[in-house]
Every structure is written in C-alpha cells, then in structure tokens.
CSV table of C-alpha atoms in Angstrom, one decimal:
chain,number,residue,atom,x,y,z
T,645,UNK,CA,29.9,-8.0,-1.8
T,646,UNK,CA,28.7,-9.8,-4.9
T,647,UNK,CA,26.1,-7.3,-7.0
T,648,UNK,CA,24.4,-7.7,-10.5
T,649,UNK,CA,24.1,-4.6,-12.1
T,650,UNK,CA,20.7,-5.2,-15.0
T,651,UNK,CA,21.0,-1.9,-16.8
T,652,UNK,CA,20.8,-1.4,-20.6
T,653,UNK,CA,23.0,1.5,-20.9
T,654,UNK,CA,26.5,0.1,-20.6
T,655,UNK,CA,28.2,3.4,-20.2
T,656,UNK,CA,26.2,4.6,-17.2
T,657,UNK,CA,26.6,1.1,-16.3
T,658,UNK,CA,30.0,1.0,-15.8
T,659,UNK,CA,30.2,4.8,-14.4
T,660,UNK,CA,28.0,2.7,-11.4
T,661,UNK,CA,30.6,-0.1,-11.3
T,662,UNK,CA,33.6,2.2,-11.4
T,663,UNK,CA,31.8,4.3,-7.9
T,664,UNK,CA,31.0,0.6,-6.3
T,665,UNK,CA,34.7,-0.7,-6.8
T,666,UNK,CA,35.6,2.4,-4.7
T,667,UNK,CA,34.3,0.6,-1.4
T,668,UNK,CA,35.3,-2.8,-3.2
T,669,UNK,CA,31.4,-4.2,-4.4
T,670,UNK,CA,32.5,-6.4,-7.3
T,671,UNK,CA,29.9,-5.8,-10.3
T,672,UNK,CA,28.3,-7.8,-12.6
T,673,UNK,CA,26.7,-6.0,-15.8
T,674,UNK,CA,24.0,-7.3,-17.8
T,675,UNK,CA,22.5,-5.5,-20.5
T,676,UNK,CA,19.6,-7.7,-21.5
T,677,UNK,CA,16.8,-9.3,-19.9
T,678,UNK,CA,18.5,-12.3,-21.2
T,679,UNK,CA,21.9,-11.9,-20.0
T,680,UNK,CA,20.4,-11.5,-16.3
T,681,UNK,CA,18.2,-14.4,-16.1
T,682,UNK,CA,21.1,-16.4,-16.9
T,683,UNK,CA,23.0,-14.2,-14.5
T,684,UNK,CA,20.2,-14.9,-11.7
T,685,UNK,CA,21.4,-18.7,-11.5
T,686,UNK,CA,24.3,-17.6,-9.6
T,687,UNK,CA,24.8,-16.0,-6.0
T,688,UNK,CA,24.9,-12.5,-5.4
T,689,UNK,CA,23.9,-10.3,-2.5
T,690,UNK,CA,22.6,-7.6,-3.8
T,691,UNK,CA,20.5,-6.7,-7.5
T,692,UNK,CA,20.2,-3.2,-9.0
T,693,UNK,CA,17.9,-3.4,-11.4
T,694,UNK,CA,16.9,-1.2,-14.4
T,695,UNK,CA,12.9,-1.1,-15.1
T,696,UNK,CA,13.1,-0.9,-18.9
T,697,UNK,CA,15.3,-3.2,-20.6
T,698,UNK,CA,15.4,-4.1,-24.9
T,699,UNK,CA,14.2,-7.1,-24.3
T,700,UNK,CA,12.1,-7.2,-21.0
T,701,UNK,CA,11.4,-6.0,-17.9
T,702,UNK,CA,13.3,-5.4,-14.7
T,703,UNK,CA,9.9,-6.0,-12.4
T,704,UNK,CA,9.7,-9.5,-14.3
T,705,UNK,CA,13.0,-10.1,-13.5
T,706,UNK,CA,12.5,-9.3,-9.7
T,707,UNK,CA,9.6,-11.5,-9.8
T,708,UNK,CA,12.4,-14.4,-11.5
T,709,UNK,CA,14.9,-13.2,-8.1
T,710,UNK,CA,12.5,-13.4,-5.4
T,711,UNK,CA,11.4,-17.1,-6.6
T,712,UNK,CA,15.1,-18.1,-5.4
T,713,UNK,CA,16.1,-15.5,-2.8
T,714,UNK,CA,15.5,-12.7,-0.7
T,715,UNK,CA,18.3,-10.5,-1.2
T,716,UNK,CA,18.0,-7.2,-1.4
T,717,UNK,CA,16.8,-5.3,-4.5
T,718,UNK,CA,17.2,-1.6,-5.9
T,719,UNK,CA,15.3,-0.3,-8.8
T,720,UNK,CA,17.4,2.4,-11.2
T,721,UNK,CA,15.5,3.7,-13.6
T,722,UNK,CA,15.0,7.2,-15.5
T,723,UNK,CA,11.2,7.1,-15.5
C-alpha cells in the first residue's frame, strides 16, 4: 500500500512512517502544501493529511485529491 503522509512536522512524521513500515505501507512525506500537490499527481491509495500546513491547508488539499480520486483520506491534526 502506497500512502502520502502531508504533515509539517518531519519528526513526528517519520515516527508515523517508521509504525506504517511495520505492516509494510511504504510512506511518502511531504512537508509543504507545495510538496503534496506535486505529490497528488501520482498514485497512492491512501492520504493522511495534516490540517495546518506553512504554506496551506490540508482541507484545500483534500479538495485538490478528491478532484482526481476517491481514495481514502485521514485527517491528523493537533487541533
């Protein structure tokens, strides 16, 4: 299973990439609102999705996602 991981803080970022490799999901990480729109261009089946990012905002990104596909989608988010 192919996931992209939109979270801002890259060290709890990879602490959720290290507990999905245990069952063998393969992780992309973006850190950016920028980094995961160009990310969204390519297939994965699955999105975990931080709400507030530096430079955008996770919702807007779901919005960009479900233009293209309706794979599933998991907020993360502190607040």
């Amino acid at each position: 299973m192919q996931i992209l991981l939109v979270e801002d803080d890259f060290e709890l970022a990879k602490r959720i990439q290290e507990a999905l490799s245990i069952n063998s999901y393969k992780t992309t990480i973006c850190i950016t609102y920028k980094q995961a729109l160009n990310e969204i261009k390519k297939p994965f089946d699955c999105y975990l999705l931080d709400v507030h990012l530096p430079d955008g905002s996770g919702l807007d990104l779901c919005s960009e996602i479900r233009c293209n596909c309706r794979n599933p989608i998991i907020f993360i988010s502190s607040d």
